[in-house]
């Protein structure tokens, strides 16, 4: 007849009196602590969070669109949602350019002549390997960043105008509403020392070409020029402060 062995297991963490005595004598290791689960914390429900200003600020434009029905009963949040959407759309409109876009001859009509009537387009005709083109290109790149509501494009001169003389490079054309408003041939039309501020002043001599997108409507030429002067003064002051910091550290 087979032997059967029964193993008795008590509740986890419990011990016999004999085990307790042996532990006191050091013959057994200390009794492990009884298992105790962490307190239960239910997951936070998104819908239960208070719907305040900060809650709306953390939403994307798509999420705000989806919230229209949920906010019908709260006039304040609904109005704030509309303002946030308007701000987001304004930022997108302002930042629609912001750099010089390379185009080819086949792109010219679409990108320049057919640009929206409220958009000024600055076109630079250039060729690689001409230092004067590089100098003016750097100035225009800085202006494109500062005035993201003005469109800047660059095109190789002979792609734009066949047999265009290299001696006329760089050339800048200014377009608005499908028409040429100004043209500047050669680097020195922007002054003996070509700087972004000098180029900006020349571009805005007759029209408000540069637009930073901060105004609701089209700014006047005087307002744009005043903004250019203000930026120039701020840049000079900043450069002087940096120079002073550098000299003091020496």
Tab-separated table of C-alpha atoms in Angstrom:
chain	number	residue	atom	x	y	z
A	1	UNK	CA	0.000	0.000	0.000
A	2	UNK	CA	1.404	3.375	-1.003
A	3	UNK	CA	2.409	5.944	1.599
A	4	UNK	CA	0.523	9.211	1.578
A	5	UNK	CA	2.073	12.322	3.060
A	6	UNK	CA	-0.089	15.257	4.029
A	7	UNK	CA	1.486	18.695	4.281
A	8	UNK	CA	-0.421	21.131	6.412
A	9	UNK	CA	-0.109	24.835	5.517
A	10	UNK	CA	-1.511	27.448	7.803
A	11	UNK	CA	-2.616	30.934	6.858
A	12	UNK	CA	0.214	32.920	5.282
A	13	UNK	CA	2.111	34.910	7.903
A	14	UNK	CA	0.968	32.813	10.880
A	15	UNK	CA	3.314	30.629	12.953
A	16	UNK	CA	3.164	28.118	15.781
A	17	UNK	CA	4.161	28.735	19.372
A	18	UNK	CA	7.120	26.426	18.839
A	19	UNK	CA	8.319	28.553	15.900
A	20	UNK	CA	8.036	31.681	18.009
A	21	UNK	CA	10.214	30.129	20.725
A	22	UNK	CA	12.803	29.048	18.161
A	23	UNK	CA	12.919	32.552	16.707
A	24	UNK	CA	13.549	34.022	20.143
A	25	UNK	CA	16.433	31.580	20.576
A	26	UNK	CA	17.806	32.561	17.165
A	27	UNK	CA	17.297	29.130	15.652
A	28	UNK	CA	14.892	30.431	13.002
A	29	UNK	CA	15.023	33.569	10.874
A	30	UNK	CA	12.656	36.432	11.741
A	31	UNK	CA	9.115	35.966	10.620
A	32	UNK	CA	8.481	37.828	7.343
A	33	UNK	CA	5.904	40.590	7.531
A	34	UNK	CA	2.422	39.679	6.455
A	35	UNK	CA	1.523	40.734	2.935
A	36	UNK	CA	-0.448	43.948	2.848
A	37	UNK	CA	-1.622	45.273	-0.524
A	38	UNK	CA	-1.312	48.960	-1.399
A	39	UNK	CA	-4.442	50.998	-0.811
A	40	UNK	CA	-6.689	51.113	-3.861
A	41	UNK	CA	-6.738	54.427	-5.711
A	42	UNK	CA	-9.208	54.668	-8.583
A	43	UNK	CA	-7.956	56.177	-11.847
A	44	UNK	CA	-8.847	59.821	-12.294
A	45	UNK	CA	-11.761	60.321	-14.619
A	46	UNK	CA	-11.111	63.013	-17.225
A	47	UNK	CA	-14.766	63.984	-17.225
A	48	UNK	CA	-14.727	64.548	-13.466
A	49	UNK	CA	-11.936	67.143	-13.618
A	50	UNK	CA	-13.034	70.757	-13.125
A	51	UNK	CA	-13.431	72.474	-16.482
A	52	UNK	CA	-11.670	75.767	-15.840
A	53	UNK	CA	-9.375	78.079	-17.837
A	54	UNK	CA	-6.304	75.871	-17.343
A	55	UNK	CA	-8.256	72.827	-18.464
A	56	UNK	CA	-9.104	74.545	-21.760
A	57	UNK	CA	-5.562	75.900	-22.251
A	58	UNK	CA	-4.246	72.332	-22.347
A	59	UNK	CA	-6.542	71.343	-25.207
A	60	UNK	CA	-5.547	71.296	-28.878
A	61	UNK	CA	-7.561	72.988	-31.601
A	62	UNK	CA	-9.144	69.672	-32.623
A	63	UNK	CA	-10.094	68.878	-29.026
A	64	UNK	CA	-11.656	72.309	-28.593
A	65	UNK	CA	-13.745	71.742	-31.705
A	66	UNK	CA	-15.019	68.468	-30.207
A	67	UNK	CA	-15.942	70.169	-26.927
A	68	UNK	CA	-18.612	72.395	-28.438
A	69	UNK	CA	-21.522	70.216	-27.282
A	70	UNK	CA	-20.043	69.555	-23.830
A	71	UNK	CA	-19.728	73.251	-23.004
A	72	UNK	CA	-23.200	74.361	-24.037
A	73	UNK	CA	-24.282	74.769	-20.411
A	74	UNK	CA	-21.314	76.900	-19.371
A	75	UNK	CA	-21.294	80.284	-21.060
A	76	UNK	CA	-17.945	81.359	-19.640
A	77	UNK	CA	-16.101	78.273	-20.837
A	78	UNK	CA	-17.843	78.393	-24.187
A	79	UNK	CA	-16.768	82.011	-24.717
A	80	UNK	CA	-13.232	81.245	-23.574
A	81	UNK	CA	-13.115	78.288	-25.952
A	82	UNK	CA	-14.031	80.579	-28.856
A	83	UNK	CA	-11.271	83.009	-27.904
A	84	UNK	CA	-8.704	80.226	-27.681
A	85	UNK	CA	-9.680	78.935	-31.118
A	86	UNK	CA	-9.375	82.435	-32.569
A	87	UNK	CA	-5.917	82.856	-31.013
A	88	UNK	CA	-4.749	79.501	-32.390
A	89	UNK	CA	-5.974	80.306	-35.882
A	90	UNK	CA	-4.317	83.721	-35.740
A	91	UNK	CA	-0.977	82.156	-34.787
A	92	UNK	CA	-1.264	79.700	-37.679
A	93	UNK	CA	-2.019	82.556	-40.068
A	94	UNK	CA	0.958	84.584	-38.855
A	95	UNK	CA	3.365	81.666	-39.141
A	96	UNK	CA	2.400	80.671	-42.675
A	97	UNK	CA	5.799	81.654	-44.138
A	98	UNK	CA	8.864	82.504	-42.042
A	99	UNK	CA	11.635	81.375	-44.406
A	100	UNK	CA	12.860	81.800	-47.978
A	101	UNK	CA	11.206	79.222	-50.216
A	102	UNK	CA	13.157	78.025	-53.277
A	103	UNK	CA	11.057	77.925	-56.452
A	104	UNK	CA	11.611	77.056	-60.106
A	105	UNK	CA	10.454	78.810	-63.241
A	106	UNK	CA	7.367	76.608	-63.467
A	107	UNK	CA	6.400	77.582	-59.900
A	108	UNK	CA	6.638	81.329	-60.440
A	109	UNK	CA	3.070	82.058	-61.514
A	110	UNK	CA	1.533	79.962	-58.748
A	111	UNK	CA	3.859	81.074	-55.947
A	112	UNK	CA	4.293	84.733	-56.902
A	113	UNK	CA	1.810	86.086	-59.441
A	114	UNK	CA	-1.144	84.199	-57.961
A	115	UNK	CA	-0.328	84.862	-54.311
A	116	UNK	CA	-3.291	86.205	-52.272
A	117	UNK	CA	-3.839	89.961	-52.678
A	118	UNK	CA	-3.104	90.619	-48.999
A	119	UNK	CA	0.333	88.951	-49.245
A	120	UNK	CA	3.463	90.801	-50.314
A	121	UNK	CA	6.019	88.626	-52.093
A	122	UNK	CA	9.755	89.345	-52.121
A	123	UNK	CA	11.633	87.495	-54.876
A	124	UNK	CA	15.422	87.288	-55.035
A	125	UNK	CA	17.048	86.355	-58.340
A	126	UNK	CA	20.432	84.803	-57.635
A	127	UNK	CA	23.092	82.322	-58.675
A	128	UNK	CA	25.331	80.168	-56.529
A	129	UNK	CA	28.956	81.223	-56.310
A	130	UNK	CA	28.290	84.971	-56.288
A	131	UNK	CA	29.330	86.506	-52.935
A	132	UNK	CA	26.953	89.451	-53.353
A	133	UNK	CA	24.033	87.041	-53.664
A	134	UNK	CA	25.111	85.303	-50.467
A	135	UNK	CA	25.269	88.572	-48.523
A	136	UNK	CA	21.797	89.668	-49.582
A	137	UNK	CA	20.397	86.170	-49.055
A	138	UNK	CA	21.512	86.227	-45.416
A	139	UNK	CA	19.764	89.554	-44.873
A	140	UNK	CA	16.553	88.304	-46.462
A	141	UNK	CA	16.641	85.094	-44.425
A	142	UNK	CA	16.662	87.163	-41.237
A	143	UNK	CA	13.830	89.352	-42.513
A	144	UNK	CA	11.797	86.288	-43.496
A	145	UNK	CA	11.989	85.114	-39.885
A	146	UNK	CA	11.113	88.531	-38.469
A	147	UNK	CA	8.209	89.110	-40.883
A	148	UNK	CA	6.494	85.712	-41.320
A	149	UNK	CA	3.387	87.199	-42.970
A	150	UNK	CA	5.479	88.383	-45.932
A	151	UNK	CA	6.370	85.716	-48.456
A	152	UNK	CA	10.026	85.370	-49.453
A	153	UNK	CA	11.080	83.194	-52.390
A	154	UNK	CA	14.350	82.653	-54.237
A	155	UNK	CA	14.868	81.558	-57.815
A	156	UNK	CA	17.930	81.125	-60.027
A	157	UNK	CA	18.005	84.176	-62.264
A	158	UNK	CA	18.043	82.385	-65.623
A	159	UNK	CA	15.198	80.101	-64.510
A	160	UNK	CA	13.114	83.202	-63.978
A	161	UNK	CA	14.322	85.314	-66.911
A	162	UNK	CA	16.243	83.529	-69.694
A	163	UNK	CA	19.654	85.088	-70.441
A	164	UNK	CA	19.364	87.423	-67.452
A	165	UNK	CA	22.764	89.183	-67.112
A	166	UNK	CA	24.895	87.989	-64.223
A	167	UNK	CA	26.130	91.551	-63.712
A	168	UNK	CA	22.660	92.438	-62.398
A	169	UNK	CA	22.817	89.903	-59.586
A	170	UNK	CA	21.433	89.878	-57.040
A	171	UNK	CA	18.085	91.324	-58.108
A	172	UNK	CA	15.038	91.688	-55.884
A	173	UNK	CA	11.485	91.904	-57.224
A	174	UNK	CA	8.554	92.910	-55.021
A	175	UNK	CA	5.108	91.623	-55.993
A	176	UNK	CA	1.630	92.319	-54.686
A	177	UNK	CA	-1.741	91.394	-56.133
A	178	UNK	CA	-0.101	89.876	-59.208
A	179	UNK	CA	1.897	92.972	-60.173
A	180	UNK	CA	5.507	94.092	-59.787
A	181	UNK	CA	5.616	96.939	-57.284
A	182	UNK	CA	9.384	97.482	-57.139
A	183	UNK	CA	12.679	96.047	-58.347
A	184	UNK	CA	16.196	96.474	-56.999
A	185	UNK	CA	19.185	95.563	-59.163
A	186	UNK	CA	22.533	94.867	-57.534
A	187	UNK	CA	23.641	94.631	-53.931
A	188	UNK	CA	24.525	98.298	-53.545
A	189	UNK	CA	20.948	99.456	-54.056
A	190	UNK	CA	20.594	98.457	-50.390
A	191	UNK	CA	23.440	100.657	-49.195
A	192	UNK	CA	27.207	100.499	-48.981
A	193	UNK	CA	26.960	98.126	-46.034
A	194	UNK	CA	24.164	95.633	-46.604
A	195	UNK	CA	22.338	94.812	-43.354
A	196	UNK	CA	18.895	93.329	-42.660
A	197	UNK	CA	17.738	96.671	-41.277
A	198	UNK	CA	19.011	98.551	-44.329
A	199	UNK	CA	17.311	96.104	-46.679
A	200	UNK	CA	14.076	96.430	-44.695
A	201	UNK	CA	14.144	100.226	-44.955
A	202	UNK	CA	14.669	100.079	-48.729
A	203	UNK	CA	11.913	97.505	-49.264
A	204	UNK	CA	9.421	99.674	-47.381
A	205	UNK	CA	10.297	102.980	-49.057
A	206	UNK	CA	7.040	103.151	-50.992
A	207	UNK	CA	4.865	100.280	-49.731
A	208	UNK	CA	4.287	98.329	-46.487
A	209	UNK	CA	6.042	95.267	-47.877
A	210	UNK	CA	7.115	93.722	-44.583
A	211	UNK	CA	4.411	92.284	-42.350
A	212	UNK	CA	5.027	90.621	-38.994
A	213	UNK	CA	1.395	89.514	-38.788
A	214	UNK	CA	0.665	91.344	-35.543
A	215	UNK	CA	-1.881	93.733	-37.044
A	216	UNK	CA	-5.402	92.691	-37.969
A	217	UNK	CA	-5.450	94.768	-41.160
A	218	UNK	CA	-2.710	95.927	-43.476
A	219	UNK	CA	-0.341	98.292	-41.712
A	220	UNK	CA	0.596	101.613	-43.292
A	221	UNK	CA	4.037	102.193	-44.750
A	222	UNK	CA	4.820	104.613	-41.916
A	223	UNK	CA	3.828	102.056	-39.287
A	224	UNK	CA	5.992	99.379	-40.889
A	225	UNK	CA	8.971	101.739	-41.127
A	226	UNK	CA	8.514	102.709	-37.494
A	227	UNK	CA	8.529	99.029	-36.576
A	228	UNK	CA	11.725	98.494	-38.581
A	229	UNK	CA	13.407	101.406	-36.803
A	230	UNK	CA	12.309	100.071	-33.424
A	231	UNK	CA	13.699	96.616	-34.184
A	232	UNK	CA	16.960	98.177	-35.363
A	233	UNK	CA	17.340	100.205	-32.154
A	234	UNK	CA	16.582	97.147	-30.015
A	235	UNK	CA	19.171	95.136	-31.939
A	236	UNK	CA	21.849	97.815	-31.506
A	237	UNK	CA	21.151	98.071	-27.771
A	238	UNK	CA	21.290	94.296	-27.412
A	239	UNK	CA	24.607	94.132	-29.270
A	240	UNK	CA	26.094	96.844	-27.050
A	241	UNK	CA	24.930	95.011	-23.928
A	242	UNK	CA	26.491	91.781	-25.168
A	243	UNK	CA	29.741	93.606	-25.977
A	244	UNK	CA	29.799	95.117	-22.486
A	245	UNK	CA	29.223	91.711	-20.904
A	246	UNK	CA	32.035	90.225	-22.972
A	247	UNK	CA	34.511	92.965	-22.080
A	248	UNK	CA	33.666	92.794	-18.368
A	249	UNK	CA	34.249	89.028	-18.309
A	250	UNK	CA	37.737	89.550	-19.751
